[in-house]
XYZ file of C-alpha atoms in Angstrom:
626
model
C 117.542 15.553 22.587
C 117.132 16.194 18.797
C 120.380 14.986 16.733
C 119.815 18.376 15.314
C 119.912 20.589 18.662
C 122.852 18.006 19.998
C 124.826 18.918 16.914
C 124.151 22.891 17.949
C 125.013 22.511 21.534
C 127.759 20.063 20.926
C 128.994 21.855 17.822
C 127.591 25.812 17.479
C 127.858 27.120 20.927
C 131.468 25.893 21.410
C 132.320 27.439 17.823
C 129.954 30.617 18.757
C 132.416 31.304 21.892
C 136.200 29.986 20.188
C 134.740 32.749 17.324
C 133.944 35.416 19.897
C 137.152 34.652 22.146
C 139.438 35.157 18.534
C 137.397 37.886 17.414
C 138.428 39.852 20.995
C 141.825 38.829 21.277
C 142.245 39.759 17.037
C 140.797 43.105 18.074
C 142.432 43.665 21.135
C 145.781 43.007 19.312
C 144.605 45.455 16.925
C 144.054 48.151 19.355
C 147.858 47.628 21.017
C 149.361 47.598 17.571
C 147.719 50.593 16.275
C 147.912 52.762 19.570
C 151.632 51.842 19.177
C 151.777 52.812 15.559
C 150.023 56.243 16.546
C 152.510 57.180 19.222
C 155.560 56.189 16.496
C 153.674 58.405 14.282
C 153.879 61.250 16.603
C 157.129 60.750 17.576
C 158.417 60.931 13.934
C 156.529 64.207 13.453
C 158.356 65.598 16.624
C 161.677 64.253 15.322
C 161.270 66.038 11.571
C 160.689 69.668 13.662
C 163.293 68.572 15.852
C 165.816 68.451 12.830
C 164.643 72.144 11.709
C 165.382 73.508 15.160
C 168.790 71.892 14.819
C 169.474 72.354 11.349
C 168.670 75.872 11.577
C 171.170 76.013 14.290
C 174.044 73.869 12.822
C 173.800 76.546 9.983
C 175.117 79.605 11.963
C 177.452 77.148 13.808
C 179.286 76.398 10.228
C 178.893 80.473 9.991
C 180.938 80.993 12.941
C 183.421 78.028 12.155
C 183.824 79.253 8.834
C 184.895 83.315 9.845
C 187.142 81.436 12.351
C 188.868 79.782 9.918
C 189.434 83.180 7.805
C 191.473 84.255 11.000
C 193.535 81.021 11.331
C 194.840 82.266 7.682
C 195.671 85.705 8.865
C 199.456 84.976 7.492
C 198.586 85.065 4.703
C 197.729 88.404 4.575
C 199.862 91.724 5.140
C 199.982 92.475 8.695
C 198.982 96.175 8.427
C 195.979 95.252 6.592
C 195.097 91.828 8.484
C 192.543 93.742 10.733
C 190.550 95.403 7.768
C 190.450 92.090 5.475
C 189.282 89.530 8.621
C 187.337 92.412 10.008
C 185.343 92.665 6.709
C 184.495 89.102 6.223
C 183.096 89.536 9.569
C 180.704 92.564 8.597
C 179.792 91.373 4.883
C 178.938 87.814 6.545
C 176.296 89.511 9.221
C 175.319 91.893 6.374
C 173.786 88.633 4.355
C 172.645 86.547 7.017
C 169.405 88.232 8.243
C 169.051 85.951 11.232
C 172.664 87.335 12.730
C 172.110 90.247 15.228
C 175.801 90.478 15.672
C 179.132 89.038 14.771
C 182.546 89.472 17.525
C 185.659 88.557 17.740
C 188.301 88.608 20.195
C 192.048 87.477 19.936
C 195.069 87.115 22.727
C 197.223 91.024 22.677
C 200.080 89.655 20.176
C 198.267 87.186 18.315
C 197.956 88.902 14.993
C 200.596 91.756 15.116
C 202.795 93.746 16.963
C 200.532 97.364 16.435
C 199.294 97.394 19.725
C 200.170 100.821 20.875
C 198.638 102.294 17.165
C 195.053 100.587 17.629
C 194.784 100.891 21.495
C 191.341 102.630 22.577
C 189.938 102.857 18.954
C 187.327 101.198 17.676
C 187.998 97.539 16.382
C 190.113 97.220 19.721
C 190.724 97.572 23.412
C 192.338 99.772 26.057
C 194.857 96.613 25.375
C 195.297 97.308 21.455
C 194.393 93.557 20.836
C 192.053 92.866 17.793
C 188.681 93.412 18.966
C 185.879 94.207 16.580
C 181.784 93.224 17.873
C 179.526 94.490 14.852
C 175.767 94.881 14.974
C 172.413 95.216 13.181
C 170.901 98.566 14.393
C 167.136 98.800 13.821
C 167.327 100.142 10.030
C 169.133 97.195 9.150
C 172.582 99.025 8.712
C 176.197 97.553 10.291
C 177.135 99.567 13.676
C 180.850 98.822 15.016
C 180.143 98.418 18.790
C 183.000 99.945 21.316
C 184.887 98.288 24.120
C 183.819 99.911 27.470
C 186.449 97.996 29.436
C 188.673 100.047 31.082
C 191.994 97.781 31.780
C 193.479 95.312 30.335
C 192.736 92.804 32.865
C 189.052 93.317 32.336
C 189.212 93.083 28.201
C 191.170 89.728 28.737
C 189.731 87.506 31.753
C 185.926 88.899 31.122
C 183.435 86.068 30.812
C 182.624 84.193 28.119
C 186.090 84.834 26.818
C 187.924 84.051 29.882
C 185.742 80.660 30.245
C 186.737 78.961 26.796
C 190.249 80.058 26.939
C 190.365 78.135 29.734
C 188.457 75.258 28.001
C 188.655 75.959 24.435
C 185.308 74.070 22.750
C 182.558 75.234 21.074
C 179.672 76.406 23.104
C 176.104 76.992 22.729
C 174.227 79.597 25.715
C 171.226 80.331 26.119
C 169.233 82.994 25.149
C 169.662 86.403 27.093
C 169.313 90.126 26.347
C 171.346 92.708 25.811
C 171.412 96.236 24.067
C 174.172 97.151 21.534
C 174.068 100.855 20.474
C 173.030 103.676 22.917
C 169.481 104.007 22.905
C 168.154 100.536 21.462
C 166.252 98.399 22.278
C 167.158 95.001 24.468
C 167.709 92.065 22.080
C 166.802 88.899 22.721
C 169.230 86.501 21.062
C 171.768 83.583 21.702
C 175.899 82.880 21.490
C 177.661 80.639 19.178
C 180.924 80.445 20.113
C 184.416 78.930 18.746
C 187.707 78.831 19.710
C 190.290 80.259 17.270
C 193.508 78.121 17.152
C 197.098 78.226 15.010
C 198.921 75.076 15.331
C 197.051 73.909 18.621
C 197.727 76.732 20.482
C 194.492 79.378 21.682
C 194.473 82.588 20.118
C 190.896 84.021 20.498
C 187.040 83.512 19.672
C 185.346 83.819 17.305
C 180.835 84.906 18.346
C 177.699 84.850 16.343
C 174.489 86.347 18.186
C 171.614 85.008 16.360
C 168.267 86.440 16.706
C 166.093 83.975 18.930
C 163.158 85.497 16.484
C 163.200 82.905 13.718
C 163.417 79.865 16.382
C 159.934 81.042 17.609
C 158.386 81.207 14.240
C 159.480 77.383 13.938
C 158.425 76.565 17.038
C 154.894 78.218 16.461
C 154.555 77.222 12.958
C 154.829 73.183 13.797
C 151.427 73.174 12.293
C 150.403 70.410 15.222
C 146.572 70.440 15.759
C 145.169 73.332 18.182
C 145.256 71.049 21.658
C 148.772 69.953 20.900
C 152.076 72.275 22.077
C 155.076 72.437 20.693
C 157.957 73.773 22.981
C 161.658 74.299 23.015
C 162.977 73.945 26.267
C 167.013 76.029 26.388
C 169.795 74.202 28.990
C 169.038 75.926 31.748
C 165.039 75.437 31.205
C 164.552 74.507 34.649
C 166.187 77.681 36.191
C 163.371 79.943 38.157
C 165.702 82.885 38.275
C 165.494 83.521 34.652
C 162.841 84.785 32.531
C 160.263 82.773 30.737
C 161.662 84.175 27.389
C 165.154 82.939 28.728
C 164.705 79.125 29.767
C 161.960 78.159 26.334
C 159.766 78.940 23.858
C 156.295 77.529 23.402
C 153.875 77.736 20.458
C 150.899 78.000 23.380
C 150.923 79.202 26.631
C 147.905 76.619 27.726
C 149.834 73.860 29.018
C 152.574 75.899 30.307
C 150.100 77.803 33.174
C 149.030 73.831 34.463
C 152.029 74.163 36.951
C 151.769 70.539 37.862
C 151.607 69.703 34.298
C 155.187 71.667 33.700
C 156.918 70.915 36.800
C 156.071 67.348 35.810
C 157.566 67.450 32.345
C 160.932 69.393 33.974
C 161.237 66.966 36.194
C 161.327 63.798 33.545
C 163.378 65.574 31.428
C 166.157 66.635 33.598
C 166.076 63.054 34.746
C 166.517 61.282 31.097
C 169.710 64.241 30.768
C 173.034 62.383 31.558
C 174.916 64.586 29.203
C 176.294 66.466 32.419
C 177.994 62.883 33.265
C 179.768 62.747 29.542
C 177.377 60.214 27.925
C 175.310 60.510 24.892
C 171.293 61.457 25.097
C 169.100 59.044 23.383
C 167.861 60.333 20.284
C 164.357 60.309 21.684
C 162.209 60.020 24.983
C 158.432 60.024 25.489
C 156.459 60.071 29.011
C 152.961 60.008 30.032
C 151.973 63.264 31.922
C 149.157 64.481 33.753
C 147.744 68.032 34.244
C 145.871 69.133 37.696
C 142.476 68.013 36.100
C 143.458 64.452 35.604
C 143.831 64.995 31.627
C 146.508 62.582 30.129
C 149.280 63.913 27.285
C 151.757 61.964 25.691
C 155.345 64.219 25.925
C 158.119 63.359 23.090
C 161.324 65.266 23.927
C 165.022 65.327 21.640
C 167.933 66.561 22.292
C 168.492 69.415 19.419
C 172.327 69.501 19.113
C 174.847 72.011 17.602
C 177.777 71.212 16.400
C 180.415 70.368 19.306
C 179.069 72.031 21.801
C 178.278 69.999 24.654
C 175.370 71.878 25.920
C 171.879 71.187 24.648
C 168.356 72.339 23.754
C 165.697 69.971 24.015
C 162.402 69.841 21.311
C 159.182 69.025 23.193
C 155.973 67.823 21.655
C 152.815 67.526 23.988
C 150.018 65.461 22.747
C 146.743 64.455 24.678
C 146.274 60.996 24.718
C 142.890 61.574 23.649
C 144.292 62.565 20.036
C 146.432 59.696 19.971
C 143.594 57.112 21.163
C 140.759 58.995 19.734
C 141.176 57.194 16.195
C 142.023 54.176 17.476
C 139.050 53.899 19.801
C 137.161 54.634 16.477
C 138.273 51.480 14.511
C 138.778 49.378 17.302
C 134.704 49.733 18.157
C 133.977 49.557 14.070
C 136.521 46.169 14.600
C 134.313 45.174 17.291
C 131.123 45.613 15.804
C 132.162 43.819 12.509
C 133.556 41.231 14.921
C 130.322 40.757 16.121
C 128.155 40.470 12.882
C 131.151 38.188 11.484
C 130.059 36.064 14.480
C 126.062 36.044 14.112
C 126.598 35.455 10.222
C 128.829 32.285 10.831
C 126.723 31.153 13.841
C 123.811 31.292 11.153
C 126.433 29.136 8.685
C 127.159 27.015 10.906
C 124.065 26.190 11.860
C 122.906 24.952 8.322
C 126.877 24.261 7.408
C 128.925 23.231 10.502
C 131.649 20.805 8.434
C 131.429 23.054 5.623
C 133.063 25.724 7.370
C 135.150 24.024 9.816
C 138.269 23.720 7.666
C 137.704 27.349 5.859
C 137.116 29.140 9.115
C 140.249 27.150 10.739
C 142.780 29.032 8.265
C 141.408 32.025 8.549
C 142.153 31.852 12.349
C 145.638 30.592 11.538
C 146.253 33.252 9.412
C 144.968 36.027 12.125
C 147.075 35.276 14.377
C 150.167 35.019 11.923
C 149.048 38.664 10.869
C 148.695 39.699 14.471
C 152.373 38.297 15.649
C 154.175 39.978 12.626
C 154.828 36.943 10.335
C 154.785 36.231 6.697
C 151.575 35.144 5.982
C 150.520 33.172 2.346
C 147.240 32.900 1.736
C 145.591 30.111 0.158
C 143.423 30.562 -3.320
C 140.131 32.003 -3.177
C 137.523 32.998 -5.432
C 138.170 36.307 -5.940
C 135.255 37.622 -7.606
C 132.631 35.556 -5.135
C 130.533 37.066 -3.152
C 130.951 34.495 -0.045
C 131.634 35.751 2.939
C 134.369 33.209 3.230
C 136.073 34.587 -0.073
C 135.730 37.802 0.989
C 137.647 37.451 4.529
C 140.456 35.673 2.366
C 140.456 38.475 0.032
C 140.861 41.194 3.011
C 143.551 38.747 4.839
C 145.568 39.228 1.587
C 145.432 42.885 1.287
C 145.688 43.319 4.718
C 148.804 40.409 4.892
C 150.269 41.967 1.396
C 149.942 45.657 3.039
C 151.931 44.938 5.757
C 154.949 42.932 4.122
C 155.004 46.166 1.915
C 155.450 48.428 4.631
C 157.758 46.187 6.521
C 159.722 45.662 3.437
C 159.618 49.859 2.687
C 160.433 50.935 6.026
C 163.709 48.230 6.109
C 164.905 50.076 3.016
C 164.253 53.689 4.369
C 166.443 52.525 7.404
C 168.972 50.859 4.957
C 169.681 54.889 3.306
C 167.495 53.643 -0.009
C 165.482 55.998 -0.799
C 164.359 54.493 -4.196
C 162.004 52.265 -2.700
C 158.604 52.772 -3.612
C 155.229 52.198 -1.467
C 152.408 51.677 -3.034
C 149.264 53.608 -1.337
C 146.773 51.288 -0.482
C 143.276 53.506 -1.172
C 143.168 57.365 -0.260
C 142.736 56.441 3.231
C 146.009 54.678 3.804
C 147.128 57.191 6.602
C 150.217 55.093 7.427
C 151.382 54.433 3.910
C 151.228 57.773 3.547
C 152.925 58.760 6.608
C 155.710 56.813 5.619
C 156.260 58.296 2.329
C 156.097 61.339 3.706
C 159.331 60.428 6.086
C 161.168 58.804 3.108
C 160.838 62.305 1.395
C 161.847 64.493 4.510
C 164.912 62.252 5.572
C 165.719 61.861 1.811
C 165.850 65.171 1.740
C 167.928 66.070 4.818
C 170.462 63.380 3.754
C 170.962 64.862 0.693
C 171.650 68.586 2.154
C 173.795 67.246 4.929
C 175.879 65.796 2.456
C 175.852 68.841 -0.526
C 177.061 70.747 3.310
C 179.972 68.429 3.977
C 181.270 67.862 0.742
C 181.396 71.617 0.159
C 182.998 72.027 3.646
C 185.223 69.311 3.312
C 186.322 70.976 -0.048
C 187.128 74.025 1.529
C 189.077 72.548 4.065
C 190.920 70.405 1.989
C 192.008 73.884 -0.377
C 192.594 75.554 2.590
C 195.213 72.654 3.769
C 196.755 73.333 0.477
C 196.941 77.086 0.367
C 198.751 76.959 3.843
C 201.654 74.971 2.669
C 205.110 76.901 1.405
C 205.033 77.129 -2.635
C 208.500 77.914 -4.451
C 206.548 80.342 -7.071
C 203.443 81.903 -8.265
C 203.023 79.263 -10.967
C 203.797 76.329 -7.996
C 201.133 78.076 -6.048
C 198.127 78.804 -8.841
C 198.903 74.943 -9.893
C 198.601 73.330 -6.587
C 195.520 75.563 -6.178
C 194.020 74.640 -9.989
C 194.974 71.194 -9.130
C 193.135 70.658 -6.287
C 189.903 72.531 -8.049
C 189.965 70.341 -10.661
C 190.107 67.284 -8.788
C 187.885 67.940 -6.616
C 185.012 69.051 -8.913
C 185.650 66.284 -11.178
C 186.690 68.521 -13.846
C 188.928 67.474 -17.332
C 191.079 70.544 -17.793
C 191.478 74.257 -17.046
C 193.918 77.192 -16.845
C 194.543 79.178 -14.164
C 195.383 83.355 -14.898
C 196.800 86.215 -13.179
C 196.348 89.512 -13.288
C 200.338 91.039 -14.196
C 200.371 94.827 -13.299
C 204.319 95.240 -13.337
C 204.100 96.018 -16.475
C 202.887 99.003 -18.336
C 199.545 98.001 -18.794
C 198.112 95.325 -17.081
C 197.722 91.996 -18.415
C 196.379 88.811 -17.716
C 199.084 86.196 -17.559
C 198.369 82.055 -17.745
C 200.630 80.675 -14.621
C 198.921 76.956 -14.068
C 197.070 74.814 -16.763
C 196.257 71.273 -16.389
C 194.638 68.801 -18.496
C 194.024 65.272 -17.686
C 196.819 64.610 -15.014
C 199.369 66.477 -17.180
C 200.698 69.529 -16.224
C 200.759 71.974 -19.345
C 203.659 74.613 -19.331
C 201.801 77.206 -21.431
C 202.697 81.076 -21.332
C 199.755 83.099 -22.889
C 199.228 86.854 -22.120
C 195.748 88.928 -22.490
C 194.590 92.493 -22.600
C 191.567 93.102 -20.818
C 188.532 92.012 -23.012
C 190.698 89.466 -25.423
C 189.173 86.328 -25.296
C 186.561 84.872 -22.855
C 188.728 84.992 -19.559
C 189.670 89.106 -20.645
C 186.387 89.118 -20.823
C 185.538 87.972 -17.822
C 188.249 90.042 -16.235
C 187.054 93.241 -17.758
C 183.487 92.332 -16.510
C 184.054 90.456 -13.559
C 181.141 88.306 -14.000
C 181.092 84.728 -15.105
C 180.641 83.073 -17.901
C 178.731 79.653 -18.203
C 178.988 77.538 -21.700
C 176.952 74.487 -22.398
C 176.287 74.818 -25.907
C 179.495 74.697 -26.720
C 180.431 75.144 -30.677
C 182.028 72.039 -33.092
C 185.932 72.418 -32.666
C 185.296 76.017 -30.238
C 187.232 73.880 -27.179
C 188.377 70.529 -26.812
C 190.420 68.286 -24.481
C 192.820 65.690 -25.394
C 192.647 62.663 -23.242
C 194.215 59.390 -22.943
C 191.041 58.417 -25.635
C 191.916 60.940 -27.983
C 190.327 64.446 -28.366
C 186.840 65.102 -27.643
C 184.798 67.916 -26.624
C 183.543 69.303 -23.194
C 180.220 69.395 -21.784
C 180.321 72.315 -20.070
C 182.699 75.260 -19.794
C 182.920 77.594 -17.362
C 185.187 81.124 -16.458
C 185.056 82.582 -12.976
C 186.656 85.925 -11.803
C 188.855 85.372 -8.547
C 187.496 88.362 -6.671
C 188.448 90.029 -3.275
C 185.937 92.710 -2.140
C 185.351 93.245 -5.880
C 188.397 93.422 -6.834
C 189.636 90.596 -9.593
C 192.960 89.229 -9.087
C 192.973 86.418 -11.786
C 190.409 84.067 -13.691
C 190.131 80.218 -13.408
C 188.579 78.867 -16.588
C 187.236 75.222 -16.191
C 186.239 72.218 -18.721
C 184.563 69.441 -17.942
C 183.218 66.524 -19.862
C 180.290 66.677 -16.633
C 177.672 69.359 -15.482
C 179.078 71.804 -13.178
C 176.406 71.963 -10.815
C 174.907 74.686 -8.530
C 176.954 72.514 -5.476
C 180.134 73.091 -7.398
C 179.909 76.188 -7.865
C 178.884 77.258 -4.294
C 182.361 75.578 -3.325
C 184.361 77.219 -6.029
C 183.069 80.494 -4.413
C 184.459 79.881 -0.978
C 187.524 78.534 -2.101
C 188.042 81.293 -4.814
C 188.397 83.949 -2.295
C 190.569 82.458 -0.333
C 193.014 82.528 -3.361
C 192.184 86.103 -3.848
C 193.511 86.753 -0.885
C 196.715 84.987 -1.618
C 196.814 86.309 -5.147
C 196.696 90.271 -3.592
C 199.194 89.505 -1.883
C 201.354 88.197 -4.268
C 204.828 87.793 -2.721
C 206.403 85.407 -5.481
C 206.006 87.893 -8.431
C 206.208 86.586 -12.153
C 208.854 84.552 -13.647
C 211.032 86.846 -15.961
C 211.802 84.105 -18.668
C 208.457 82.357 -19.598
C 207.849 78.882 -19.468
C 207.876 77.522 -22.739
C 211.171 79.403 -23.065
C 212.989 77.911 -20.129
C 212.193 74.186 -22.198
């Protein structure tokens, strides 16, 4: 035998098959890895419509919290006019939310006054006198006040839902059901949100939200998923046959759903991955492979959607044929194979006329492969970079491809990390995961940042509210404790803090807190109605907003001398439009759209206290009492 074919048996067959074997295992690898990276990429597509669903829900649950909260104050307020002030918030909060249906509340016989016998069988109450008010949305859109039908007492107290978290006083979440308000109209498809009402621990009624089940269904059918996918959102009691489709989910196509092995299939793996009935937590995702009664494969993603504390749950389903998820991976894994192949003729051909040439070239490339393949940090060695070489080339993809995916890794480890300044850079138009992954940065950036605007504006008004509750000695003890607490909160520099006075001839508006850099000032100014900016405001009742603010108009002394603010603004405190005082506010910061929302909430709350003004004015002003 020729030297020549010794060298090619000895030398080019073996390296023909180590090339193929690598080539297959590279591209095997491939196919496993980017399968995987299609199912995650699913699954993250169910989890961001999974978050709508819930934070569409968690947004009437901090509804219904927030109206029970109003009734925890109810001392506050005069006790023959407590049932027309809480029963209002009640009807102006259903009249602005247009996904409310209806908005009740019922509280324990004495729990907010002793006027049983005057309210008993009227509307707003019971046969047992007991607050009771249930207002609706009738079909034009105006407010109906729906009456009790219970005829004894025993029925108005110990009825269901009622009787069930008295006993066990949590929030609760039930399923969808119908019902018909007004005489006449229609059934109403719509779910509870439920809370208990408390006042120092101790159960004194609930406080219900019905909420249309008509905006869930245009989420779930507007999940934009291609037209073989469904999206469905299975309630608690899904699996119940007794109750109506429309009762137990919701599904953006009815294909899948009439495959009864297909559905029975998918109840079946979900009530098994439930332990929430056994008091521990649901993972926040689950996936199965399903089959329907023709043999067709899906991939099922299902979360929990959950709303506030209510232990019961919803759960977001996402039903994807395997074909979709394989389809493009089949794709590239054949292209793979088929460059694979003529990578392998081409060297064979090298090799033939270059065997030692190549060996050392073609035994880092492998090296590096592999690396790639396993996850590792790969460096790769110099090339040529504007060669034409096949060698040079491969080196040149290794390095995008080895560059790509330290990028990615490095991105997605920040993402998880909360930083969402970390930028990706798209690899070419075609970079479906790079783009996929900015994509999620944006969407959980973006659901961060509301979740937290939500509980620092909640936490504000629970903190004021704290405040409000306590004993004050006087008016000007109250409005400075309440200015205080504003001002702090908000990150403001100074502000003052007026009253309407009507116990005198004409009414005025009297300064009773000011504060200005951690130093209360005792100031006693008095103004007509339309002197200065905050008459103004009181006259008008509409705010005023100043951020071009004038050389020497306003300024603030602070421990760093006197300078002036950045913004200024002057906000009526209204009840039912009714102005009760003004709170003017300076701050060396923008006052911000979040700010203001919170100042809003809070503000009526000390409307409420400032109506019922039980301290009256000091008779010998401040600076005279110095």
């Amino acid at each position: 035998m020729k030297i020549r074919e010794r060298l090619n048996l000895l030398i080019l067959v073996p390296t023909f098959l180590l090339t193929g074997l690598t080539v297959a295992l590279m591209t095997y690898r491939f196919y496993t890895k980017s399968l995987e990276d299609q199912i995650r990429e699913s699954g993250f597509s169910t989890h961001l419509f999974a978050m709508k669903v819930e934070d569409q829900m968690q947004g009437y649950m901090e509804t219904v919290r927030q109206l029970a909260r109003n009734v925890e104050m109810f001392e506050v307020i005069p006790v023959n006019e407590r049932r027309e002030v809480l029963s209002t918030f009640m009807k102006n909060e259903l009249s602005s939310d247009k996904g409310l249906l209806a908005v009740w509340s019922k509280l324990e016989i004495y729990a907010l006054d002793s006027l049983q016998d005057e309210w008993r069988g009227k509307r707003g109450s019971s046969v047992a006198g007991n607050f009771y008010y249930t207002y609706y949305k009738k079909p034009d859109g105006s407010i109906g006040l729906r009456h009790s039908r219970s005829t004894t007492v025993k029925a108005v107290m110990n009825h269901g839902q009622y009787a069930y978290i008295k006993k066990k006083p949590r929030e609760m979440l039930r399923d969808p059901f119908r019902i018909v308000y007004g005489q006449g109209e229609e059934k109403s498809l719509h779910c509870n949100l439920l809370t208990p009402i408390k006042v120092n621990g101790e159960f004194i009624g609930v406080m219900t939200a019905d909420v249309s089940m008509e905006r869930l269904r245009e989420l779930v059918r507007d999940s934009e998923l291609p037209e073989a996918c469904n999206s469905i959102l299975l309630y608690n009691q899904f699996d119940n046959p007794k109750r109506p489709e429309d009762e137990r989910y919701v599904s953006a196509s009815n294909t899948y759903l009439s495959d009864t092995l297909l559905f029975n299939t998918l109840q079946r793996n979900v009530r098994a991955s439930v332990k929430d009935l056994s008091g521990n937590e649901l993972e926040d995702m689950y996936r199965y492979d399903l089959e329907d009664s023709k043999g067709k494969r899906f991939m099922a993603f299902m979360i929990p959607v959950k709303v506030g504390k209510a232990p019961e749950r919803w759960y977001y389903t996402q039903l994807v044929p395997y074909e979709l998820i394989e389809g493009p991976v089949k794709e590239i894994f054949f292209q793979i194979a088929g460059l694979g192949l003529l990578a392998m003729l081409v060297l064979s051909a090298l090799v033939y006329f270059t065997i030692r040439s190549l060996t050392v070239p073609l035994t880092k490339i492998t090296e590096r492969l592999r690396m790639v393949a396993q996850g590792k940090k790969v460096e790769v060695p110099e090339y040529r970079r504007n060669s034409d070489n096949e060698i040079d080339l491969m080196f040149g993809a290794l390095r995008e491809l080895a560059v790509g995916v330290d990028e990615k890794a490095s991105f997605s480890a920040e993402i998880g990390k909360g930083n969402y300044s970390k930028d990706l850079k798209i690899r070419s138009e075609d970079d479906i995961l790079g783009k996929s992954l900015v994509q999620m940065k944006k969407d959980l950036h973006l659901a961060d940042e509301t979740r937290k605007r939500n509980e620092w504006i909640s936490e504000g008004v629970q903190d004021f509210s704290e405040v409000m509750k306590k004993e004050h000695e006087s008016l000007e003890d109250l409005t400075f404790q309440a200015l205080q607490k504003v001002i702090r909160y908000i990150d403001a520099s100074q502000g003052f803090l007026y009253v309407v006075d009507e116990t005198g001839e004409e009414p005025l508006l009297r300064l009773t807190a000011a504060y200005a850099w951690e130093k209360q000032r005792h100031l006693d100014t008095r103004l007509a109605k339309g002197d200065g900016q905050a008459g103004q405001v009181w006259l008008e009742g509409e705010m005023i907003r100043m951020t071009d603010i004038p050389q020497g108009f306003y300024h603030i002394n602070s421990g760093l001398g006197d300078a002036e603010p950045k913004e200024v603004v002057i906000i009526p405190i209204q009840l039912l439009g009714v102005t009760y005082g003004v709170i003017e506010l300076a701050s060396f910061n923008n006052i911000g759209e979040r700010e203001l929302d919170l100042l809003d909430k809070v503000l009526e709350t000390l409307a409420v206290l400032l109506k019922n003004n039980s301290y009256g004015f000091a008779e010998v002003p401040s600076y005279e009492r110095r």
